[in-house]
Amino acid sequence: MDFVSIKKRLLKFSRSAWTPFAAIPIALGIGAILLLIAGYDPIQAYAAMWQGAFKDRTAITEVLIKATPLIFIGAGLAVAFRCSIWNIGAEGQFYAGAVAATAVGIYLGDLPRFLLVPLVLFAGASSGALWGMLAAFLKNRFGANEVVTTIMLNYIAIFITGWLVTGPMIETEGLFAQTAKISQNAWLWRFLPPTRLHTGFILALVLAIVLYIIIFKTSLGYTIRAVGINPDAARYAGINVKRKVLLAMAISGGAAGLGGAVEVAAISYRLYQLISPGYGFDGIAVSLLVNNNPLGVIFSGILFGALRSGAEVMQMNAKVPSVLVFLIQGLVVLSVVAFGVYSYVSKEKEE
Amino acid sequence: MDLLPSILFLQSILAATWRMATPILYAAVGEVFSEKAGVINIGLEGVMLIGAFSAYSVAFESGSLWLGLLVGILAGILSGLIFAFFTITIKANQIVVGAAFNMIGLGITGFLYRSMYAVSPVPLGLKTFPSLEFPFLSSIPFFGEVLFKHNIMVYGTLLLVPVATFVLYKTAFGLSIRAVGEHPKAADTVGVNVLRMRYVSVMIGTALAAVGGAFLVLAYADQFVEGIVSGRGFIALAVVVFGRWKPWGAFWSSLLFGIFYALQLRIQTMPDVNIPYQFLQALPYLATLLVLVGFNKRRVQAPKTLGVPYK
């Protein structure tokens, strides 16, 4: 490789890597204006946010805990989005995974640990994968737009969960709308006591790396991306487009379902209606932010984990409503989109 | 006999159907314009929230429902302008921008609502648009209740749908909209400004989505609640497909969804029915899925360049 192409690659890398860093200040800046208008002190609000996310070791591990489901979901969505499958249904797939994992963790609770933990994770992943594949099937078989079907499947999964935790799976005391705790044999290891940091975080990192390798370093990943860039061309080249769509949704849904299983097995130990505070939707931004690169998702997942974790503290200490985070996330996506175009324009000038 | 209760049941379902269909219908007819011009806006949900919140806060502060509606529409047009800038001028992926709009809509309305109204010393309810009473007609048994006792925004849909049909199919303006969605190159050659037509269509779409959102606070519930739109924007997207990208198609298919909403609400209030309410709540969403599966085979009806930026 000659020097010029190395330089080009470096330039390209630095551009794509810096985009999020440039997008975040812009989003926070617009957020600050809104804070001012609504009568808050933006500096105080953001200081509380920063404090909440990075104050001490416990705060930082809480960020990583919040980042864990986002990395699972975001890494999976990166695969679907690379295939141009607009899976908006990670929320429902996360729920599907959490439900299956809870059922296994409760009803097969007598199994020994070395069997039960993998089984719980497997149940979560396969349940999420099936929920995702349902949308892929409807697209392949009936041409139903996956944006609409995955959203409908979100609502259905959430309502089913609501029914399960108030009806068939409600705890025996029956006081709250939640299931009993899963068996201790299903719990993931919290390896840094007294913090809650757990092995699920490590698993999320591993999954992100594996999906990165699959999508960018294997011929399978190449065909998935080919379908995403131009399905007709891919079809003429002999790629079975429908099978790739099904596979991309299985990976994407499976990753989200695994995230749901980990949340149950490491944090909540049980299922309740609001097991996900919108992780599936955050995951969309997490993936888009790094141009649908599973490796980059580790970075953006931690960033969004910090935003969420910090926002909770901001709400407590500076009395600023934490929903502001949704706005900031949306603005981050829009700024990234805008920057993407400008770097494209400057690239054209270079050539 | 058993006939009377079931007639009353039917009456209450049908009376609610049109009302439940109305917000979806406004958004869906708007989206027909947008999609006819080749732009899919999955951010409808967010735009409806923005419309609902701005309409509510202005109506609440000023005491005028009409002023609230007007500002809601303006907020919708502004949202459309921003959406169009990103998707048409910058040519960003329409799905990505739409997803961002949903987050922004949820975030900004939730934030402002909690900042402004969460701890309010005064009651937050509006005096919503009243049901109209027609002489003679409103007192017809059954039909009076079903057809002639709605508020003005519900009847607005009777104006909306024919006007939209006329504009799309009988005017040069409508022809241009359809042309830039089907054959933008050809439209361009004969002197149609493709980008401008798409801007206008997107803004018609978001303005009407905002009306749908405003309906929820001005003519349905009497105040704003976080996430009040609860998926209606997404259902509107399905209604557009099911209605084959035509205003009258959207009208009938949104009525179908209205039935499921009404049914769901009505059955929930019946003491002797033992269906878990979550299944009833899931009904409209399940129906959307089934409808997409059953009727989406004729894809030919979709505008040819839907989702594709021009040039």
XYZ file of C-alpha atoms in Angstrom:
662
model
C 0.000 0.000 0.000
C 1.465 3.309 -1.035
C 1.666 6.351 1.157
C -1.146 8.261 -0.540
C -3.724 5.561 0.023
C -2.681 5.206 3.661
C -3.113 8.919 4.074
C -6.511 8.709 2.411
C -7.602 5.890 4.704
C -6.441 7.800 7.759
C -8.286 10.879 6.613
C -11.412 8.880 5.993
C -11.142 7.232 9.401
C -10.559 10.466 11.264
C -13.574 11.997 9.541
C -15.939 9.183 10.408
C -14.555 8.945 13.946
C -14.870 12.647 14.626
C -18.378 13.069 13.318
C -20.064 12.016 16.580
C -17.757 14.279 18.570
C -18.838 17.212 16.463
C -22.500 16.196 16.508
C -22.798 15.971 20.280
C -21.811 19.572 21.098
C -24.288 20.790 18.496
C -27.089 18.706 19.980
C -26.176 19.784 23.516
C -26.011 23.387 22.312
C -29.533 23.308 20.911
C -30.635 21.549 24.091
C -29.068 24.378 26.095
C -31.067 26.964 24.172
C -34.240 25.070 24.949
C -33.232 24.832 28.608
C -32.718 28.588 28.700
C -36.110 29.220 27.111
C -37.787 26.935 29.625
C -36.093 28.830 32.448
C -33.389 26.398 33.530
C -29.689 27.044 33.944
C -28.081 24.934 31.187
C -24.645 24.927 32.816
C -26.074 23.697 36.085
C -28.154 21.090 34.249
C -25.270 19.747 32.190
C -22.952 19.840 35.223
C -25.453 17.682 37.110
C -25.594 15.383 34.107
C -21.811 15.058 33.939
C -21.629 14.488 37.693
C -24.287 11.830 37.481
C -22.425 9.944 34.820
C -18.785 10.220 35.915
C -18.684 11.227 39.590
C -17.038 8.057 40.922
C -16.468 4.397 40.221
C -20.066 3.439 40.975
C -21.413 6.140 38.660
C -19.154 4.974 35.841
C -20.165 1.331 36.263
C -23.808 2.421 36.202
C -23.103 4.052 32.834
C -21.687 0.767 31.559
C -24.728 -1.083 32.918
C -27.035 1.313 31.060
C -24.858 0.948 27.970
C -25.111 -2.857 27.971
C -28.623 -3.231 26.469
C -27.855 -0.384 24.066
C -24.742 -2.164 22.781
C -26.641 -5.429 22.317
C -29.458 -3.704 20.469
C -27.304 -1.251 18.534
C -24.848 -3.893 17.314
C -27.716 -6.027 16.052
C -29.471 -3.077 14.418
C -26.222 -2.178 12.652
C -26.475 -5.501 10.813
C -30.119 -4.934 9.825
C -29.491 -1.331 8.769
C -26.458 -2.394 6.691
C -28.901 -4.679 4.882
C -31.282 -1.680 4.501
C -33.839 -3.412 6.679
C -35.328 -0.670 8.817
C -35.982 -2.601 11.978
C -37.756 -0.206 14.352
C -38.820 -3.223 16.402
C -35.829 -3.783 18.666
C -37.990 -2.702 21.597
C -40.415 -5.570 20.993
C -37.589 -8.002 20.320
C -35.981 -6.962 23.598
C -39.284 -7.673 25.380
C -39.615 -11.025 23.617
C -36.162 -11.957 24.868
C -36.864 -10.784 28.407
C -40.109 -12.774 28.550
C -38.525 -16.016 27.356
C -35.518 -15.592 29.638
C -37.745 -14.979 32.655
C -39.884 -18.016 31.884
C -36.816 -20.264 31.660
C -35.264 -18.664 34.737
C -38.368 -19.332 36.812
C -39.783 -22.594 35.524
C -36.457 -24.401 34.990
C -34.943 -22.856 38.110
C -33.781 -26.191 39.540
C -31.222 -26.711 36.811
C -27.588 -26.235 37.837
C -25.978 -22.921 37.118
C -23.693 -24.067 34.288
C -26.786 -25.231 32.381
C -29.314 -22.612 33.381
C -27.342 -19.454 32.544
C -26.630 -20.482 28.930
C -30.190 -21.723 28.594
C -31.647 -18.415 29.783
C -29.450 -16.479 27.350
C -30.258 -18.870 24.520
C -33.990 -18.594 25.198
C -33.772 -14.798 25.120
C -31.760 -14.674 21.911
C -33.904 -17.165 20.030
C -37.159 -15.578 21.178
C -35.968 -12.153 20.025
C -34.738 -13.644 16.759
C -38.119 -15.264 16.075
C -39.963 -12.023 16.839
C -37.680 -10.233 14.382
C -37.962 -12.964 11.748
C -41.734 -12.613 11.862
C -41.373 -9.118 10.386
C -38.882 -10.426 7.816
C -41.304 -13.185 6.869
C -44.149 -10.684 6.409
C -41.875 -8.571 4.229
C -40.647 -11.472 2.119
C -43.955 -13.223 1.741
C -46.419 -10.333 1.588
C -44.300 -7.287 0.853
C -45.383 -5.692 4.144
C -43.211 -2.669 4.977
C -40.995 -3.635 7.914
C -41.081 -0.140 9.406
C -44.790 -0.490 10.058
C -44.822 -4.181 10.969
C -41.951 -3.951 13.458
C -43.632 -1.022 15.195
C -46.910 -2.930 15.430
C -45.002 -5.936 16.784
C -43.511 -3.639 19.450
C -46.952 -2.757 20.758
C -48.080 -6.359 20.637
C -44.993 -7.600 22.534
C -45.431 -4.920 25.179
C -49.133 -5.718 25.637
C -48.393 -9.440 25.888
C -45.795 -8.670 28.545
C -48.327 -6.531 30.386
C -50.785 -9.382 30.335
C -48.213 -11.954 31.508
C -47.051 -9.899 34.481
C -50.572 -9.110 35.624
C -52.011 -12.553 34.842
C -50.393 -15.926 34.215
C -46.892 -15.072 35.458
C -47.676 -12.710 38.340
C -45.670 -13.267 41.525
C -47.341 -15.544 44.081
C -47.791 -12.717 46.575
C -49.640 -10.947 43.776
C -48.927 -7.486 45.200
C -47.251 -5.916 42.191
C -47.567 -6.380 38.455
C -44.354 -8.372 38.194
C -43.194 -11.967 38.044
C -41.442 -13.841 40.824
C -37.660 -13.595 40.924
C -35.810 -15.959 38.626
C -33.762 -18.723 40.213
C -30.417 -17.641 41.664
C -28.840 -20.228 39.397
C -29.750 -18.037 36.427
C -28.093 -14.865 37.736
C -25.125 -13.432 35.866
C -21.954 -12.781 37.823
C -21.449 -9.265 39.173
C -17.698 -9.241 39.115
C -16.866 -5.877 40.656
C -18.743 -5.674 43.952
C -20.115 -3.534 45.452
C -20.991 -2.176 41.969
C -23.543 -3.952 39.795
C -21.213 -4.353 36.807
C -21.853 -7.812 35.387
C -20.565 -10.295 32.832
C -23.383 -9.303 30.479
C -21.409 -6.151 29.699
C -18.447 -8.275 28.591
C -20.818 -10.395 26.522
C -22.120 -7.244 24.809
C -18.569 -6.228 23.896
C -17.857 -9.695 22.506
C -21.066 -9.668 20.474
C -20.243 -6.256 18.996
C -16.787 -7.483 17.943
C -18.183 -10.711 16.471
C -20.855 -8.861 14.492
C -18.228 -6.415 13.255
C -16.134 -9.310 11.957
C -19.141 -10.991 10.367
C -20.398 -7.894 8.610
C -17.064 -6.475 7.401
C -14.679 -9.431 7.203
C -16.709 -12.366 5.896
C -18.330 -13.113 2.551
C -21.666 -13.512 4.341
C -21.362 -9.966 5.638
C -20.385 -8.799 2.185
C -23.578 -10.258 0.685
C -25.702 -8.703 3.453
C -24.198 -5.312 2.686
C -24.626 -5.893 -1.045
C -28.352 -6.444 -0.502
C -28.429 -3.245 1.537
C -26.750 -1.172 -1.138
C -28.795 -2.439 -4.078
C -31.149 -5.396 -3.729
C -31.799 -5.655 -7.455
C -28.114 -5.776 -8.318
C -27.614 -8.318 -5.533
C -30.376 -10.457 -6.993
C -28.813 -10.360 -10.456
C -25.521 -11.352 -8.878
C -27.210 -14.512 -7.632
C -27.669 -13.555 -3.980
C -30.817 -14.902 -2.326
C -32.109 -11.540 -1.137
C -35.034 -12.870 0.898
C -32.790 -15.212 2.827
C -30.406 -12.354 3.653
C -33.327 -10.241 4.847
C -34.465 -13.089 7.094
C -30.948 -13.581 8.399
C -30.365 -9.887 9.058
C -33.603 -9.704 11.047
C -32.708 -12.889 12.939
C -29.326 -11.440 13.944
C -30.818 -8.094 14.802
C -33.742 -9.530 16.759
C -31.514 -12.135 18.386
C -29.096 -9.486 19.648
C -31.968 -7.416 21.064
C -33.505 -10.531 22.659
C -30.149 -11.411 24.204
C -30.048 -7.894 25.598
C -33.458 -8.492 27.179
C -32.293 -11.770 28.689
C -29.169 -10.146 30.141
C -31.227 -7.320 31.648
C -33.372 -9.888 33.456
C -30.532 -12.208 34.462
C -28.153 -9.505 35.668
C -30.147 -6.487 36.819
C -33.875 -6.844 37.415
C -33.971 -10.625 38.189
C -37.621 -10.505 37.222
C -40.012 -9.273 34.547
C -42.290 -6.271 34.808
C -44.154 -4.027 32.397
C -41.486 -1.368 31.980
C -38.456 -3.641 31.791
C -37.243 -1.430 28.931
C -37.456 2.352 29.245
C -37.178 2.641 25.467
C -33.798 0.932 24.922
C -35.017 -0.322 21.544
C -35.531 3.211 20.279
C -32.262 4.524 21.753
C -30.550 1.632 20.007
C -31.608 3.016 16.629
C -29.755 6.256 17.283
C -26.841 4.351 18.820
C -26.341 2.465 15.573
C -26.980 5.371 13.197
C -24.599 7.590 15.137
C -21.610 5.441 14.161
C -22.774 4.780 10.621
C -24.035 1.296 11.521
C -20.675 -0.076 12.533
C -21.027 -2.710 15.308
C -17.622 -1.830 16.719
C -18.497 1.851 16.875
C -21.677 0.898 18.706
C -19.568 0.177 21.800
C -18.577 3.834 21.835
C -21.998 5.289 21.037
C -23.712 2.835 23.399
C -21.557 4.027 26.283
C -22.184 7.631 25.244
C -25.959 7.139 25.291
C -25.683 5.157 28.508
C -23.930 8.177 30.012
C -26.639 10.503 28.665
C -29.377 8.365 30.212
C -27.595 7.809 33.489
C -26.670 11.489 33.715
C -30.188 12.602 32.824
C -31.616 10.749 35.802
C -29.291 12.594 38.138
C -30.021 15.847 36.296
C -33.711 15.314 36.969
C -33.070 14.639 40.652
C -30.542 17.386 41.358
C -31.317 20.135 38.848
C -35.040 19.296 38.490
C -34.712 19.182 34.691
C -37.089 16.615 33.106
C -35.032 13.663 31.876
C -37.084 13.312 28.669
C -34.803 16.034 27.348
C -32.482 13.151 26.481
C -34.785 11.998 23.672
C -34.531 15.416 22.096
C -30.746 15.417 22.401
C -30.567 11.944 20.871
C -32.736 12.960 17.936
C -30.642 16.072 17.385
C -27.468 13.993 17.513
C -28.824 11.813 14.712
C -29.772 14.827 12.614
C -26.357 16.470 13.113
C -24.614 13.248 12.159
C -26.725 13.112 9.017
C -25.802 16.688 8.177
C -22.104 16.101 8.852
C -22.187 12.966 6.744
C -23.241 15.080 3.808
C -20.607 17.729 4.365
C -17.788 15.221 4.592
C -19.148 13.697 1.390
C -19.058 17.077 -0.295
C -15.486 17.782 0.800
C -14.441 14.320 -0.365
C -15.832 15.062 -3.792
C -13.782 18.243 -3.907
C -10.607 16.337 -3.070
C -11.029 13.888 -5.909
C -85.990 -9.277 23.732
C -82.201 -9.172 23.428
C -82.263 -6.940 20.401
C -82.192 -3.562 22.134
C -78.894 -4.019 24.019
C -77.121 -5.194 20.899
C -78.465 -2.275 18.894
C -77.269 0.096 21.591
C -73.918 -1.659 21.580
C -73.624 -1.294 17.816
C -74.696 2.319 18.071
C -72.039 3.180 20.611
C -69.345 1.405 18.587
C -70.280 3.105 15.337
C -70.665 6.493 16.974
C -67.126 6.242 18.313
C -65.678 4.811 15.103
C -65.615 7.997 13.075
C -64.248 9.972 16.009
C -61.475 7.454 16.618
C -60.635 7.413 12.908
C -60.364 11.189 12.593
C -56.817 11.842 13.896
C -55.476 8.920 11.890
C -57.295 10.142 8.807
C -55.876 13.672 8.920
C -52.354 12.292 9.248
C -52.930 9.661 6.568
C -54.302 12.064 3.964
C -51.305 14.312 4.623
C -48.978 11.385 4.212
C -50.662 10.548 0.893
C -49.460 13.911 -0.425
C -45.969 13.339 0.904
C -45.667 9.803 -0.427
C -47.241 10.663 -3.793
C -44.344 13.075 -4.222
C -41.881 10.321 -3.327
C -41.100 11.165 0.315
C -41.967 8.726 3.105
C -42.191 10.374 6.510
C -42.094 7.839 9.336
C -41.702 10.791 11.689
C -45.486 11.383 11.570
C -45.796 10.244 15.176
C -43.358 12.939 16.302
C -44.997 15.612 14.164
C -48.430 14.708 15.582
C -47.024 15.104 19.095
C -45.588 18.500 18.203
C -48.939 19.526 16.698
C -50.800 18.277 19.755
C -48.577 20.042 22.238
C -48.432 23.395 20.464
C -52.180 23.367 19.881
C -52.788 22.494 23.511
C -50.482 25.076 25.051
C -51.709 27.905 22.825
C -55.360 26.976 23.320
C -54.781 26.703 27.061
C -52.966 30.020 27.403
C -55.177 31.996 25.005
C -58.491 30.294 25.628
C -59.075 29.976 21.893
C -59.294 26.526 20.351
C -59.034 27.961 16.832
C -55.849 29.848 17.656
C -54.486 26.617 19.112
C -55.348 24.757 15.936
C -53.711 27.440 13.804
C -50.481 27.404 15.785
C -50.524 23.614 15.739
C -50.677 23.725 11.949
C -47.844 26.266 11.816
C -45.737 24.028 14.047
C -46.506 21.163 11.668
C -45.434 23.204 8.656
C -42.212 24.210 10.385
C -41.497 20.554 11.235
C -42.132 19.706 7.597
C -39.732 22.390 6.445
C -36.970 20.935 8.605
C -37.795 17.375 7.541
C -37.751 18.447 3.903
C -34.438 20.248 4.315
C -32.795 17.077 5.576
C -34.442 14.610 3.222
C -34.708 16.680 0.033
C -31.936 19.288 0.114
C -29.370 17.274 2.079
C -30.773 14.032 0.596
C -30.381 12.146 3.862
C -32.076 8.789 4.267
C -35.773 9.432 4.861
C -36.179 6.617 7.375
C -33.251 7.864 9.442
C -34.542 11.434 9.548
C -38.053 10.170 10.321
C -36.751 8.125 13.240
C -34.912 11.201 14.523
C -38.121 13.235 14.242
C -39.976 10.746 16.402
C -37.356 11.074 19.120
C -37.325 14.855 18.855
C -41.123 15.023 18.977
C -41.281 12.817 22.050
C -38.392 14.656 23.745
C -39.371 18.233 23.090
C -43.073 17.842 23.915
C -42.356 15.751 27.019
C -39.752 18.231 28.198
C -41.905 21.304 27.642
C -44.973 19.640 29.116
C -43.177 18.659 32.294
C -41.526 22.076 32.556
C -44.692 24.056 31.981
C -47.642 22.019 33.203
C -46.505 19.157 35.429
C -46.995 21.162 38.614
C -49.775 23.495 37.630
C -51.830 25.352 40.232
C -54.817 25.558 37.859
C -56.748 22.721 36.226
C -55.372 21.890 32.811
C -58.520 20.825 30.982
C -59.682 22.629 27.855
C -63.265 23.189 26.864
C -63.069 21.048 23.746
C -64.980 21.564 20.494
C -68.603 20.731 21.332
C -70.693 18.142 19.539
C -72.916 19.795 16.976
C -76.662 19.403 17.141
C -78.494 19.292 13.824
C -82.207 20.057 13.873
C -84.210 16.911 13.196
C -81.168 14.874 11.982
C -79.520 14.520 15.386
C -82.688 13.112 16.874
C -83.143 10.298 14.358
C -82.866 7.076 16.308
C -79.562 5.266 15.827
C -78.338 7.331 12.836
C -78.561 10.568 14.761
C -76.194 9.206 17.379
C -73.839 7.614 14.832
C -73.658 10.357 12.199
C -75.034 13.651 13.431
C -73.615 14.308 16.872
C -69.931 14.887 16.225
C -67.725 17.922 16.651
C -66.512 20.184 13.908
C -63.108 18.572 13.482
C -64.738 15.207 12.810
C -66.924 16.751 10.113
C -63.821 18.446 8.766
C -62.771 15.080 7.366
C -65.795 15.220 5.036
C -64.316 18.343 3.520
C -60.731 17.140 3.666
C -61.093 13.964 1.651
C -62.929 15.325 -1.429
C -60.708 18.411 -1.505
C -57.568 16.285 -1.297
C -58.879 14.032 -4.061
C -59.710 17.016 -6.236
C -56.317 18.641 -5.694
C -54.391 15.460 -6.382
C -56.304 14.310 -9.444
C -57.959 17.347 -11.027
C -55.428 20.135 -10.769
C -52.086 20.850 -12.439
C -50.603 21.144 -8.966
C -51.719 17.614 -8.103
C -50.455 16.295 -11.407
C -47.031 17.770 -10.632
C -47.031 16.153 -7.186
C -47.781 12.747 -8.662
C -45.276 13.296 -11.468
C -42.350 14.046 -9.150
C -43.128 10.848 -7.264
C -43.452 8.655 -10.338
C -41.034 10.113 -12.897
C -39.054 12.979 -11.391
C -36.722 13.148 -14.398
C -39.621 13.506 -16.813
C -41.270 16.096 -14.580
C -38.002 17.998 -14.445
C -37.669 18.027 -18.251
C -41.086 19.564 -18.703
C -40.210 22.312 -16.276
C -41.598 21.123 -12.930
C -39.357 22.121 -10.038
C -39.000 18.661 -8.457
C -37.393 19.753 -5.214
C -39.915 22.529 -4.628
C -42.877 20.211 -5.303
C -41.486 17.718 -2.805
C -40.966 20.448 -0.205
C -44.569 21.567 -0.592
C -45.934 18.024 -0.457
C -43.969 17.182 2.670
C -45.231 20.343 4.360
C -48.845 19.597 3.417
C -48.251 16.189 4.975
C -46.865 17.464 8.253
C -49.447 20.257 8.486
C -52.230 17.670 8.309
C -50.403 15.344 10.713
C -50.291 18.263 13.137
C -54.062 18.732 12.699
C -54.462 15.064 13.612
C -52.372 15.648 16.720
C -54.276 18.837 17.559
C -57.563 16.935 17.271
C -56.485 14.733 20.160
C -56.240 17.674 22.556
C -58.846 20.052 21.131
C -61.638 17.677 20.221
C -61.013 14.340 21.904
C -59.196 14.375 25.235
C -59.203 17.797 26.844
C -55.511 18.008 27.671
C -52.056 17.007 26.607
C -50.472 13.887 28.062
C -46.962 12.668 27.254
C -47.057 10.283 24.310
C -50.753 11.028 23.742
C -50.474 10.039 20.076
C -49.633 6.454 21.131
C -48.856 4.961 17.743
C -51.515 6.702 15.660
C -48.820 8.195 13.449
C -47.545 4.728 12.658
C -51.037 3.412 12.072
C -51.563 6.290 9.640
C -48.594 4.985 7.658
C -50.304 1.604 7.410
C -53.587 3.291 6.470
C -51.867 4.995 3.533
C -50.684 1.631 2.234
C -54.019 -0.052 2.852
C -55.831 2.863 1.232
C -53.600 2.490 -1.830
C -52.225 6.011 -1.642
C -55.655 7.561 -2.267
C -57.552 9.978 0.028
C -60.808 8.024 -0.192
C -58.899 4.803 0.376
C -57.408 6.390 3.484
C -60.907 7.427 4.577
C -62.369 3.933 4.477
C -59.343 2.209 5.907
C -59.024 4.634 8.796
C -62.702 3.991 9.595
C -61.804 0.317 9.768
C -59.146 1.135 12.343
C -61.622 3.368 14.090
C -63.865 0.358 14.589
C -61.081 -1.556 16.309
C -60.316 1.365 18.596
C -63.980 1.820 19.425
C -64.518 -1.874 19.993
C -61.517 -2.029 22.245
C -62.667 0.925 24.345
C -66.250 -0.304 24.569
C -65.433 -3.878 25.542
C -63.075 -2.647 28.234
C -65.969 -0.943 29.961
C -68.170 -4.039 29.903
C -68.105 -5.695 33.332
C -69.050 -9.202 32.235
C -66.365 -9.674 29.592
C -63.342 -11.599 30.724
C -60.868 -10.851 27.968
C -57.674 -9.378 29.445
C -57.636 -5.692 28.544
C -54.137 -5.948 27.090
C -55.493 -8.106 24.274
C -58.107 -5.489 23.535
C -55.496 -2.749 23.570
C -53.420 -4.760 21.113
C -56.366 -5.070 18.725
C -55.739 -2.008 16.473
C -52.074 -2.905 16.128
C -52.840 -6.527 15.375
C -55.414 -5.406 12.819
C -52.761 -3.226 11.162
C -50.522 -6.243 10.782
C -53.257 -8.424 9.347
C -54.304 -5.708 6.939
C -50.773 -5.240 5.660
C -50.496 -8.962 5.166
C -53.826 -9.388 3.480
C -53.898 -6.398 1.174
C -50.367 -5.360 0.449
C -49.738 -7.734 -2.433
C -50.470 -5.156 -5.089
C -47.293 -3.182 -4.556
C -47.696 -1.563 -7.985
C -49.758 1.161 -6.363
C -46.801 2.602 -4.442
C -45.268 5.738 -5.955
C -42.248 4.602 -7.943
C -39.567 6.725 -6.344
C -40.851 6.474 -2.770
C -37.899 6.956 -0.434
C -35.429 7.904 -3.177
C -33.898 11.404 -3.150
C -33.793 13.186 -6.500
C -30.348 13.580 -8.214
